[in-house]
CSV table of C-alpha atoms in Angstrom, one decimal:
chain,number,residue,atom,x,y,z
A,14,UNK,CA,0.0,-0.1,0.1
A,15,UNK,CA,2.9,2.7,1.0
A,16,UNK,CA,4.2,1.8,-2.7
A,17,UNK,CA,0.8,3.1,-4.3
A,18,UNK,CA,0.5,5.8,-2.3
A,19,UNK,CA,3.6,7.2,-3.4
A,20,UNK,CA,3.2,6.3,-6.9
A,21,UNK,CA,-0.1,8.4,-6.2
A,22,UNK,CA,1.5,11.2,-5.0
A,23,UNK,CA,3.7,11.6,-7.9
A,24,UNK,CA,1.2,11.4,-10.4
A,25,UNK,CA,-0.7,13.9,-8.5
A,26,UNK,CA,2.2,16.3,-9.0
A,27,UNK,CA,3.0,15.9,-12.4
A,28,UNK,CA,-0.8,16.6,-13.1
A,29,UNK,CA,-0.5,19.6,-11.2
A,30,UNK,CA,2.4,20.7,-13.2
A,31,UNK,CA,1.0,20.0,-16.6
A,32,UNK,CA,-2.0,21.8,-15.7
A,33,UNK,CA,-0.1,24.9,-15.0
A,34,UNK,CA,1.9,24.5,-18.4
A,35,UNK,CA,-1.2,25.3,-20.1
A,36,UNK,CA,-1.2,29.0,-18.9
A,37,UNK,CA,0.3,31.6,-21.3
A,38,UNK,CA,2.5,32.8,-18.7
A,39,UNK,CA,6.1,30.8,-18.1
A,40,UNK,CA,6.2,28.2,-15.6
A,41,UNK,CA,9.7,27.2,-13.9
A,42,UNK,CA,9.8,24.2,-11.6
A,43,UNK,CA,12.3,22.2,-10.1
A,44,UNK,CA,15.3,24.5,-11.3
A,45,UNK,CA,14.8,23.6,-14.6
A,46,UNK,CA,15.6,27.1,-16.9
A,47,UNK,CA,14.4,27.8,-20.4
A,48,UNK,CA,14.4,31.3,-22.3
A,49,UNK,CA,13.8,32.7,-25.8
A,50,UNK,CA,15.8,35.2,-28.1
A,51,UNK,CA,11.6,36.7,-28.2
A,52,UNK,CA,8.8,35.9,-26.3
A,53,UNK,CA,6.6,37.6,-28.9
A,54,UNK,CA,6.7,37.7,-32.7
A,55,UNK,CA,4.7,40.0,-34.8
A,56,UNK,CA,4.6,40.6,-38.2
A,57,UNK,CA,2.7,41.8,-41.6
A,58,UNK,CA,0.2,40.5,-43.3
A,59,UNK,CA,2.9,39.5,-46.0
A,60,UNK,CA,4.4,36.7,-43.8
A,61,UNK,CA,7.5,35.7,-43.5
A,62,UNK,CA,10.5,33.8,-41.7
A,63,UNK,CA,11.8,34.8,-38.0
A,64,UNK,CA,14.6,32.9,-36.1
A,65,UNK,CA,14.1,32.4,-32.2
A,66,UNK,CA,16.7,31.1,-30.4
A,67,UNK,CA,16.3,28.9,-27.5
A,68,UNK,CA,18.5,28.4,-24.2
A,69,UNK,CA,17.7,25.7,-22.3
A,70,UNK,CA,19.4,23.3,-19.2
A,71,UNK,CA,18.2,20.5,-20.8
A,72,UNK,CA,16.7,19.6,-23.9
A,73,UNK,CA,13.7,21.2,-25.0
A,74,UNK,CA,10.6,20.3,-27.0
A,75,UNK,CA,7.8,22.6,-28.5
A,76,UNK,CA,4.2,22.3,-28.7
A,77,UNK,CA,1.3,24.1,-30.8
A,78,UNK,CA,0.2,23.3,-34.0
A,79,UNK,CA,-1.1,26.1,-36.5
A,80,UNK,CA,-2.0,25.9,-40.4
A,81,UNK,CA,-0.6,28.9,-40.8
A,82,UNK,CA,2.5,29.4,-38.5
A,83,UNK,CA,5.1,26.4,-39.1
A,84,UNK,CA,8.0,26.2,-36.8
A,85,UNK,CA,11.1,24.0,-38.3
A,86,UNK,CA,11.9,22.0,-35.4
A,87,UNK,CA,9.3,20.7,-32.6
A,88,UNK,CA,12.9,19.6,-29.8
A,89,UNK,CA,16.2,20.4,-29.9
A,90,UNK,CA,19.4,21.5,-27.8
A,91,UNK,CA,20.1,24.8,-25.8
A,92,UNK,CA,21.5,27.3,-28.4
A,93,UNK,CA,19.3,25.9,-31.2
A,94,UNK,CA,17.6,28.3,-33.5
A,95,UNK,CA,14.1,27.8,-34.6
A,96,UNK,CA,12.9,29.2,-37.6
A,97,UNK,CA,9.1,30.3,-37.9
A,98,UNK,CA,7.6,30.5,-41.4
A,99,UNK,CA,4.2,32.9,-41.3
A,100,UNK,CA,2.1,32.5,-44.2
A,101,UNK,CA,0.6,35.4,-45.5
A,102,UNK,CA,-2.4,36.7,-44.2
A,103,UNK,CA,-5.4,36.6,-46.4
A,104,UNK,CA,-8.1,37.8,-43.9
A,105,UNK,CA,-9.3,41.1,-42.6
A,106,UNK,CA,-8.6,40.0,-39.0
A,107,UNK,CA,-5.2,39.7,-37.1
A,108,UNK,CA,-4.1,36.0,-36.4
A,109,UNK,CA,-2.8,35.1,-33.1
A,110,UNK,CA,-1.2,31.8,-32.2
A,111,UNK,CA,0.5,30.9,-29.3
A,112,UNK,CA,3.5,28.0,-29.3
A,113,UNK,CA,4.9,26.6,-25.9
A,114,UNK,CA,8.9,25.6,-25.4
A,115,UNK,CA,9.2,23.0,-22.2
A,116,UNK,CA,12.1,21.5,-20.4
A,117,UNK,CA,10.9,19.3,-18.0
A,118,UNK,CA,8.2,20.7,-16.3
A,119,UNK,CA,9.2,24.3,-17.2
A,120,UNK,CA,7.1,26.0,-19.7
A,121,UNK,CA,7.9,29.2,-21.6
A,122,UNK,CA,5.1,30.9,-24.1
A,123,UNK,CA,5.7,32.4,-27.6
A,124,UNK,CA,3.3,34.7,-28.7
A,125,UNK,CA,3.2,35.0,-32.6
A,126,UNK,CA,0.6,37.5,-34.3
A,127,UNK,CA,-0.1,38.3,-37.9
A,128,UNK,CA,-1.8,41.6,-39.0
A,129,UNK,CA,-3.8,41.1,-42.4
A,130,UNK,CA,-2.7,42.5,-45.5
A,131,UNK,CA,-4.0,45.6,-46.2
A,132,UNK,CA,-4.3,46.9,-49.9
A,133,UNK,CA,-6.1,49.0,-52.2
A,134,UNK,CA,-6.7,47.5,-55.6
A,135,UNK,CA,-7.5,50.0,-58.5
A,136,UNK,CA,-10.0,49.4,-60.7
A,137,UNK,CA,-9.4,52.2,-63.1
A,138,UNK,CA,-5.8,53.0,-64.2
A,139,UNK,CA,-3.3,54.7,-62.2
A,140,UNK,CA,-2.5,57.2,-65.0
A,141,UNK,CA,-5.7,59.1,-66.8
A,142,UNK,CA,-5.1,61.5,-69.7
A,143,UNK,CA,-7.9,64.0,-70.0
A,144,UNK,CA,-8.6,66.4,-73.2
A,145,UNK,CA,-8.4,70.2,-72.3
A,146,UNK,CA,-12.3,70.5,-72.3
A,147,UNK,CA,-14.0,70.5,-68.9
A,148,UNK,CA,-14.9,67.1,-68.1
A,149,UNK,CA,-15.7,64.5,-65.0
A,150,UNK,CA,-13.2,61.6,-64.1
A,151,UNK,CA,-13.4,58.5,-61.6
A,152,UNK,CA,-11.2,56.9,-59.7
A,153,UNK,CA,-12.7,53.3,-58.2
A,154,UNK,CA,-11.0,51.3,-56.2
A,155,UNK,CA,-11.6,47.7,-53.4
A,156,UNK,CA,-9.7,48.3,-50.2
A,157,UNK,CA,-9.7,46.5,-46.6
A,158,UNK,CA,-8.4,50.1,-45.0
A,159,UNK,CA,-11.4,51.6,-43.3
A,160,UNK,CA,-9.7,55.2,-42.7
A,161,UNK,CA,-8.2,56.0,-45.9
A,162,UNK,CA,-6.9,59.4,-46.8
A,163,UNK,CA,-7.4,61.2,-49.9
A,164,UNK,CA,-5.3,64.0,-50.8
A,165,UNK,CA,-4.1,65.8,-54.1
A,166,UNK,CA,-1.9,69.1,-54.3
A,167,UNK,CA,-3.5,72.5,-53.6
A,168,UNK,CA,-2.6,74.4,-56.6
A,169,UNK,CA,-4.5,71.8,-58.7
A,170,UNK,CA,-8.0,72.6,-56.4
A,171,UNK,CA,-8.3,75.3,-58.9
A,172,UNK,CA,-9.4,73.2,-61.5
A,173,UNK,CA,-9.7,69.5,-59.9
A,174,UNK,CA,-12.5,69.1,-57.7
A,175,UNK,CA,-13.7,66.2,-55.7
A,176,UNK,CA,-17.5,66.4,-56.2
A,177,UNK,CA,-18.7,62.9,-54.3
A,178,UNK,CA,-17.1,59.5,-52.9
A,179,UNK,CA,-19.7,56.7,-53.1
A,180,UNK,CA,-19.7,52.9,-52.1
A,181,UNK,CA,-21.5,50.1,-53.6
A,182,UNK,CA,-20.8,46.4,-53.2
A,183,UNK,CA,-17.6,47.0,-51.9
A,184,UNK,CA,-16.2,49.2,-54.1
A,185,UNK,CA,-15.5,52.8,-53.7
A,186,UNK,CA,-16.0,55.4,-56.5
A,187,UNK,CA,-14.3,59.0,-56.3
A,188,UNK,CA,-16.2,61.5,-58.9
A,189,UNK,CA,-13.9,64.6,-59.8
A,190,UNK,CA,-14.7,67.7,-61.8
A,191,UNK,CA,-12.2,69.2,-64.1
A,192,UNK,CA,-12.3,72.5,-65.7
A,193,UNK,CA,-11.4,73.2,-69.2
A,194,UNK,CA,-7.6,74.0,-69.5
A,195,UNK,CA,-7.2,77.3,-71.3
A,196,UNK,CA,-3.6,77.5,-70.8
A,197,UNK,CA,-0.7,76.5,-72.7
A,198,UNK,CA,0.7,74.3,-70.1
A,199,UNK,CA,-0.6,71.1,-69.4
A,200,UNK,CA,-1.4,70.5,-66.1
A,201,UNK,CA,-1.0,67.5,-63.4
A,202,UNK,CA,-2.4,66.4,-60.2
A,203,UNK,CA,-1.7,63.1,-58.3
A,204,UNK,CA,-4.8,62.1,-55.8
A,205,UNK,CA,-2.9,60.2,-52.9
A,206,UNK,CA,-4.4,57.1,-51.2
A,207,UNK,CA,-2.7,56.9,-47.6
A,208,UNK,CA,-3.1,54.9,-44.8
A,209,UNK,CA,-0.5,53.8,-41.9
A,210,UNK,CA,-1.8,50.7,-42.7
A,211,UNK,CA,-0.4,50.7,-46.1
A,212,UNK,CA,3.3,50.1,-46.5
A,213,UNK,CA,3.2,52.7,-49.5
A,214,UNK,CA,0.6,55.3,-50.7
A,215,UNK,CA,-1.2,54.7,-53.7
A,216,UNK,CA,-0.9,57.2,-56.1
A,217,UNK,CA,-3.5,58.4,-59.3
A,218,UNK,CA,-1.8,60.7,-61.9
A,219,UNK,CA,-4.6,63.0,-63.7
A,220,UNK,CA,-3.2,65.0,-66.7
A,221,UNK,CA,-5.1,67.1,-68.4
A,222,UNK,CA,-4.0,68.3,-71.9
A,223,UNK,CA,-3.5,72.5,-73.1
A,224,UNK,CA,-4.2,74.6,-75.7
A,225,UNK,CA,-1.8,73.6,-78.5
A,226,UNK,CA,0.4,76.5,-80.0
A,227,UNK,CA,2.3,76.1,-83.0
A,228,UNK,CA,3.8,78.9,-85.4
A,229,UNK,CA,6.9,79.1,-87.2
A,230,UNK,CA,8.6,82.5,-89.0
A,231,UNK,CA,9.1,83.1,-91.3
A,232,UNK,CA,5.4,82.0,-92.2
A,233,UNK,CA,5.5,82.4,-95.9
A,234,UNK,CA,5.2,78.8,-97.8
A,235,UNK,CA,7.7,79.3,-100.4
A,236,UNK,CA,11.3,81.0,-99.4
A,237,UNK,CA,13.8,82.5,-102.0
A,238,UNK,CA,17.0,82.2,-101.9
A,239,UNK,CA,20.0,83.1,-104.0
A,240,UNK,CA,22.6,80.7,-105.5
A,241,UNK,CA,25.6,80.6,-102.7
A,242,UNK,CA,26.5,78.6,-100.1
A,243,UNK,CA,24.7,79.9,-96.9
A,244,UNK,CA,22.8,79.0,-93.5
A,245,UNK,CA,19.0,79.5,-93.1
A,246,UNK,CA,17.2,79.6,-90.3
A,247,UNK,CA,13.3,79.3,-89.1
A,248,UNK,CA,12.0,80.7,-85.7
A,249,UNK,CA,9.6,77.7,-83.8
A,250,UNK,CA,7.2,78.7,-80.9
A,251,UNK,CA,5.2,75.5,-79.8
A,252,UNK,CA,4.0,73.8,-76.7
A,253,UNK,CA,4.0,70.7,-78.9
A,254,UNK,CA,6.4,68.0,-79.7
A,255,UNK,CA,7.4,68.6,-83.3
A,256,UNK,CA,9.7,67.0,-86.1
A,257,UNK,CA,11.1,68.6,-88.6
A,258,UNK,CA,12.5,66.7,-92.0
A,259,UNK,CA,13.5,67.5,-95.5
A,260,UNK,CA,11.1,66.3,-98.0
A,261,UNK,CA,12.9,67.1,-101.3
A,262,UNK,CA,16.5,68.6,-101.8
A,263,UNK,CA,18.3,66.5,-99.2
A,264,UNK,CA,21.2,66.5,-101.4
A,265,UNK,CA,21.7,70.2,-101.1
A,266,UNK,CA,19.3,71.0,-97.8
A,267,UNK,CA,22.1,69.7,-95.4
A,268,UNK,CA,23.1,70.0,-91.3
A,269,UNK,CA,19.5,70.2,-89.9
A,270,UNK,CA,19.9,71.3,-86.3
A,271,UNK,CA,17.6,72.3,-83.7
A,272,UNK,CA,19.0,74.9,-81.1
A,273,UNK,CA,18.0,74.6,-77.2
A,274,UNK,CA,14.9,75.2,-76.3
A,275,UNK,CA,13.9,78.0,-74.1
A,276,UNK,CA,10.3,78.0,-72.4
A,277,UNK,CA,8.4,81.1,-71.5
A,278,UNK,CA,5.8,81.6,-68.5
A,279,UNK,CA,3.1,81.1,-70.7
A,280,UNK,CA,4.5,77.4,-71.4
A,281,UNK,CA,5.6,78.0,-75.0
A,282,UNK,CA,9.0,76.9,-76.2
A,283,UNK,CA,10.7,78.9,-78.5
A,284,UNK,CA,14.1,77.3,-80.8
A,285,UNK,CA,15.4,77.8,-84.1
A,286,UNK,CA,15.4,75.3,-87.1
A,287,UNK,CA,18.6,75.7,-89.2
A,288,UNK,CA,19.8,74.2,-92.6
A,289,UNK,CA,22.7,74.5,-94.6
A,290,UNK,CA,22.2,75.2,-98.5
A,291,UNK,CA,25.1,73.9,-100.7
A,292,UNK,CA,25.9,76.4,-103.6
A,293,UNK,CA,23.7,75.9,-106.7
A,294,UNK,CA,24.5,76.4,-110.5
A,295,UNK,CA,20.6,76.5,-111.5
A,296,UNK,CA,17.5,77.3,-110.3
A,297,UNK,CA,16.5,74.4,-107.7
A,298,UNK,CA,13.4,73.8,-105.4
A,299,UNK,CA,13.1,71.4,-102.4
A,300,UNK,CA,10.8,71.2,-99.2
A,301,UNK,CA,10.9,71.1,-95.3
A,302,UNK,CA,8.5,69.9,-93.3
A,303,UNK,CA,7.6,70.4,-89.9
A,304,UNK,CA,4.8,67.9,-88.3
A,305,UNK,CA,3.1,68.3,-85.1
A,306,UNK,CA,-0.3,67.3,-83.4
A,307,UNK,CA,-1.9,70.6,-84.5
A,308,UNK,CA,-0.8,71.1,-87.9
A,309,UNK,CA,1.9,70.6,-90.2
A,310,UNK,CA,3.9,73.2,-92.1
A,311,UNK,CA,5.8,72.5,-95.3
A,312,UNK,CA,7.8,74.8,-96.7
A,313,UNK,CA,9.6,75.6,-100.2
A,314,UNK,CA,13.1,76.3,-100.4
A,315,UNK,CA,14.0,78.2,-104.0
A,316,UNK,CA,17.2,78.5,-104.6
A,317,UNK,CA,17.6,80.7,-107.7
A,318,UNK,CA,19.6,83.7,-109.1
A,319,UNK,CA,17.9,87.1,-108.4
A,320,UNK,CA,18.0,88.0,-111.6
A,321,UNK,CA,16.7,84.7,-112.9
A,322,UNK,CA,13.1,85.9,-114.9
A,323,UNK,CA,9.8,85.0,-114.0
A,324,UNK,CA,7.6,82.4,-115.6
A,325,UNK,CA,4.1,83.6,-116.1
A,326,UNK,CA,2.2,80.5,-117.0
A,327,UNK,CA,-1.6,81.4,-117.6
A,328,UNK,CA,-2.7,78.1,-117.9
A,329,UNK,CA,-3.3,76.5,-114.2
A,330,UNK,CA,-3.2,72.7,-115.3
A,331,UNK,CA,0.6,73.4,-116.9
A,332,UNK,CA,1.6,75.1,-113.9
A,333,UNK,CA,0.3,72.6,-111.7
A,334,UNK,CA,1.9,69.7,-113.7
A,335,UNK,CA,5.1,71.7,-113.5
A,336,UNK,CA,4.9,72.5,-110.0
A,337,UNK,CA,4.1,68.6,-109.3
A,338,UNK,CA,6.9,67.4,-110.9
A,339,UNK,CA,9.5,69.6,-109.6
A,340,UNK,CA,10.1,71.9,-113.0
A,341,UNK,CA,8.6,75.2,-111.4
A,342,UNK,CA,8.8,76.9,-108.1
A,343,UNK,CA,5.7,78.7,-107.7
A,344,UNK,CA,6.1,82.5,-106.3
A,345,UNK,CA,2.5,83.5,-106.7
A,346,UNK,CA,-0.6,82.3,-108.8
A,347,UNK,CA,0.5,81.6,-112.2
A,348,UNK,CA,4.2,82.9,-111.5
A,349,UNK,CA,7.4,81.2,-110.9
A,350,UNK,CA,10.7,80.2,-111.4
A,351,UNK,CA,11.5,77.2,-113.5
A,352,UNK,CA,14.1,74.8,-112.0
A,353,UNK,CA,16.7,72.9,-113.7
A,354,UNK,CA,14.4,69.7,-113.6
A,355,UNK,CA,12.1,72.1,-115.6
A,356,UNK,CA,15.0,73.3,-117.7
A,357,UNK,CA,16.0,69.5,-118.7
A,358,UNK,CA,12.4,68.3,-118.9
A,359,UNK,CA,11.6,66.3,-122.3
A,360,UNK,CA,8.4,65.1,-121.9
A,361,UNK,CA,5.0,66.5,-121.1
A,362,UNK,CA,2.4,63.6,-120.8
A,363,UNK,CA,-0.9,65.0,-118.9
A,364,UNK,CA,-3.9,62.8,-120.0
A,365,UNK,CA,-5.8,62.8,-116.4
A,366,UNK,CA,-7.1,66.5,-117.1
A,367,UNK,CA,-8.2,68.1,-120.0
A,368,UNK,CA,-6.1,71.4,-121.4
A,369,UNK,CA,-7.4,74.2,-123.1
A,370,UNK,CA,-4.2,76.2,-124.4
A,371,UNK,CA,-0.8,75.4,-124.5
A,372,UNK,CA,0.7,78.6,-122.8
A,373,UNK,CA,3.4,77.9,-120.5
A,374,UNK,CA,4.9,75.0,-122.5
A,375,UNK,CA,7.5,77.4,-123.9
A,376,UNK,CA,9.3,78.0,-120.6
A,377,UNK,CA,10.5,74.1,-120.8
A,378,UNK,CA,13.1,74.3,-124.0
A,379,UNK,CA,14.0,70.6,-124.2
A,380,UNK,CA,10.5,69.1,-124.6
A,381,UNK,CA,10.5,66.5,-127.1
A,382,UNK,CA,7.1,64.5,-126.6
A,383,UNK,CA,3.8,66.3,-125.6
A,384,UNK,CA,0.7,64.4,-125.0
A,385,UNK,CA,-2.3,66.1,-124.0
A,386,UNK,CA,-6.2,65.8,-123.5
A,387,UNK,CA,-7.9,68.6,-125.6
A,388,UNK,CA,-10.8,70.2,-123.8
A,389,UNK,CA,-13.7,72.1,-125.6
A,390,UNK,CA,-12.1,75.1,-125.3
A,391,UNK,CA,-8.9,74.0,-127.0
A,392,UNK,CA,-8.9,76.0,-130.2
A,393,UNK,CA,-5.5,76.9,-130.8
A,394,UNK,CA,-2.6,74.2,-130.6
A,395,UNK,CA,0.7,76.4,-130.7
A,396,UNK,CA,4.1,75.2,-129.8
A,397,UNK,CA,6.1,77.3,-132.1
A,398,UNK,CA,7.8,78.8,-129.5
A,399,UNK,CA,9.4,75.3,-128.8
A,400,UNK,CA,11.8,74.0,-131.2
A,401,UNK,CA,12.9,70.2,-130.3
A,402,UNK,CA,9.3,68.7,-130.4
A,403,UNK,CA,9.1,65.8,-132.3
A,404,UNK,CA,5.9,64.0,-130.9
A,405,UNK,CA,2.4,65.7,-130.4
A,406,UNK,CA,-0.1,63.3,-129.6
A,407,UNK,CA,-4.1,64.9,-128.5
A,408,UNK,CA,-6.1,62.7,-127.1
A,409,UNK,CA,-9.8,62.9,-126.9
A,410,UNK,CA,-13.0,60.8,-127.7
A,411,UNK,CA,-15.2,64.1,-127.5
A,412,UNK,CA,-15.9,66.8,-130.4
A,413,UNK,CA,-13.2,68.9,-130.5
A,414,UNK,CA,-12.8,72.6,-131.8
A,415,UNK,CA,-9.4,73.3,-132.9
A,416,UNK,CA,-8.9,75.6,-135.5
A,417,UNK,CA,-5.2,75.8,-135.9
A,418,UNK,CA,-1.9,73.4,-135.6
A,419,UNK,CA,1.1,75.9,-135.7
A,420,UNK,CA,4.2,73.6,-135.0
A,421,UNK,CA,6.8,75.9,-135.9
A,422,UNK,CA,10.0,74.8,-136.8
A,423,UNK,CA,9.7,71.7,-134.5
A,424,UNK,CA,11.3,68.7,-136.3
A,425,UNK,CA,7.7,66.9,-136.4
A,426,UNK,CA,7.5,64.8,-139.4
A,427,UNK,CA,4.0,63.3,-139.1
A,428,UNK,CA,0.9,64.3,-137.2
A,429,UNK,CA,-2.1,61.7,-136.7
A,430,UNK,CA,-5.3,63.0,-135.2
A,431,UNK,CA,-7.5,59.8,-135.0
A,432,UNK,CA,-9.2,60.0,-131.4
A,433,UNK,CA,-11.5,62.7,-132.3
A,434,UNK,CA,-15.4,62.1,-132.9
A,435,UNK,CA,-15.7,65.3,-135.4
A,436,UNK,CA,-14.8,69.1,-135.5
A,437,UNK,CA,-17.9,71.1,-133.9
A,438,UNK,CA,-19.4,74.1,-134.9
A,439,UNK,CA,-17.2,77.1,-135.6
A,440,UNK,CA,-14.1,75.2,-137.3
A,441,UNK,CA,-15.3,75.9,-141.0
A,442,UNK,CA,-11.8,76.6,-141.3
A,443,UNK,CA,-8.6,74.6,-139.9
A,444,UNK,CA,-5.1,76.0,-140.4
A,445,UNK,CA,-1.8,74.1,-140.4
A,446,UNK,CA,1.5,75.6,-140.0
A,447,UNK,CA,4.9,73.8,-139.8
A,448,UNK,CA,8.4,74.0,-141.6
A,449,UNK,CA,8.9,70.4,-141.4
A,450,UNK,CA,5.5,68.6,-141.4
A,451,UNK,CA,5.6,65.9,-144.3
A,452,UNK,CA,2.1,63.9,-143.7
A,453,UNK,CA,-0.9,64.6,-141.8
A,454,UNK,CA,-3.6,62.0,-141.1
A,455,UNK,CA,-6.9,62.9,-139.9
A,456,UNK,CA,-9.7,60.7,-139.2
A,457,UNK,CA,-12.7,61.6,-137.4
A,458,UNK,CA,-15.1,58.9,-135.7
A,459,UNK,CA,-18.1,60.9,-137.0
A,460,UNK,CA,-17.7,62.1,-140.5
A,461,UNK,CA,-21.0,62.8,-141.5
A,462,UNK,CA,-21.3,65.5,-138.5
A,463,UNK,CA,-18.0,67.4,-139.4
A,464,UNK,CA,-17.9,71.0,-139.8
A,465,UNK,CA,-14.7,71.5,-141.6
A,466,UNK,CA,-15.2,73.2,-145.0
A,467,UNK,CA,-12.0,75.2,-145.9
A,468,UNK,CA,-8.4,73.7,-144.8
A,469,UNK,CA,-5.2,76.0,-145.2
A,470,UNK,CA,-2.1,74.0,-145.8
A,471,UNK,CA,0.2,77.2,-147.3
A,472,UNK,CA,2.4,77.4,-144.5
A,473,UNK,CA,3.5,74.0,-144.7
A,474,UNK,CA,6.1,73.5,-147.5
A,475,UNK,CA,7.3,69.9,-147.4
A,476,UNK,CA,4.0,68.5,-146.8
A,477,UNK,CA,3.6,65.6,-149.2
A,478,UNK,CA,0.7,63.8,-147.6
A,479,UNK,CA,-2.8,64.9,-146.6
A,480,UNK,CA,-6.0,62.4,-145.6
A,481,UNK,CA,-8.9,63.6,-143.9
A,482,UNK,CA,-12.1,61.8,-144.0
A,483,UNK,CA,-14.4,64.9,-142.8
A,484,UNK,CA,-17.4,64.9,-145.8
A,485,UNK,CA,-18.1,68.8,-146.0
A,486,UNK,CA,-14.5,70.1,-147.3
A,487,UNK,CA,-15.4,72.2,-150.0
A,488,UNK,CA,-12.0,74.3,-150.2
A,489,UNK,CA,-8.1,73.7,-149.8
A,490,UNK,CA,-5.9,76.4,-150.0
A,491,UNK,CA,-2.2,75.7,-151.3
A,492,UNK,CA,0.4,78.1,-152.6
A,493,UNK,CA,0.9,78.6,-156.5
A,494,UNK,CA,3.9,76.2,-156.7
A,495,UNK,CA,2.6,73.9,-154.0
A,496,UNK,CA,2.1,70.6,-154.5
A,497,UNK,CA,0.7,66.9,-152.5
A,498,UNK,CA,1.4,64.3,-154.0
A,499,UNK,CA,-0.5,62.1,-151.7
A,500,UNK,CA,-3.9,63.6,-151.1
A,501,UNK,CA,-7.0,61.9,-150.1
A,502,UNK,CA,-10.2,63.9,-148.9
A,503,UNK,CA,-13.7,62.1,-148.7
A,504,UNK,CA,-15.7,64.6,-150.9
A,505,UNK,CA,-15.3,66.6,-153.9
A,506,UNK,CA,-13.1,69.7,-153.4
A,507,UNK,CA,-11.6,72.7,-155.1
A,508,UNK,CA,-8.3,73.7,-154.6
A,509,UNK,CA,-7.7,77.9,-154.1
A,510,UNK,CA,-4.2,79.1,-154.6
A,511,UNK,CA,-2.9,82.2,-152.5
């Protein structure tokens, strides 16, 4: 019985000691010693790892199981280090845990606390670009932070106003009104959402466009310079990014440079755009373009002798054709300077638009081929001021009203007019003038409607072939000693000498 009493006493004492270990306070019995490098772990919601060093009089053991806090060991010796791995806290509340270290009957608790992950989830872009006109803008977000502070800079409050803050199904909306920007400066504001619970504030940038501005001086679309090597410049004032380029003439419009920009109080930036023009022997034209989001400026760069005569081309179709092909630099309406390319041009082929006269072609002295689409107003085909034309073609499927063909001394030996329906009323008299024309072949599509009655060939001294299918020719004019061996007309006619 004495032995049983002793065992009972020992068990009672042991149970008493274990009951004491359930407390979160340290328990030290029977002279066992136990201490931790820290008795409390506090960590933010992102979790992580924290090491705890155990100092003990004997081997120790660890009690406590949690699904979000994981010790690297549950037993060990004095001086061992236990690493606690804490999972991120996705809840909206603080997590707590209590682990207990034991040496014999001595207990030391370790408190673990993990705060929630506090966050702001933006539902709109973090950078918002607005037009310069008056408008509204919303910032939407979700957050588990109840005491968010919303701020934005004082100077932006002149144009940016928080009108309303509302919540719906856990989402918060901030509604701002934005005043029209009537200045030349882009303006910007940072809306900041912050709280002591957040590691970093959330910043939304709102940028509003300004009134666009762009000028270039000199502003004339055509600038004329002499033939010497020189540097030219333009002053650009703008609050926009711009891109200059040499569109044509890059082989002599060189060294594009932009000076350092200077910005005034209005927000307008001034810079100088410069080019070096190489020396030239003949007139030429190039162009420079300055592109930006408001408007593009294209400037013709004309390099010519100041004494170069001005070409006056009354026919706007010919002037536009010449300009488009780089033959002409227009200085005013129907006036310009013939370029080196124009002086060398050999072909004038304009069949997209109808031509009513050939005035102006004489400024292109090396033309050898002319092809046009004649209009109803084309009454006289005169190329007598040119001297190298070997081919003249007139394409027209409609009625024509040409009364005179003057080839001058151009080396055209044969001329065919085969595409016209017929010669219209008012063309009773038809004249040909040429020093070198040997053969003329005219074949209208409707000879019964033709109005030609008299044909003058007296100014074609070497003509030996003339063919025409018009049915109303009455008289053929020739010089007294002129003969045309190959003469074919569709009707009876008489020859009158003059």
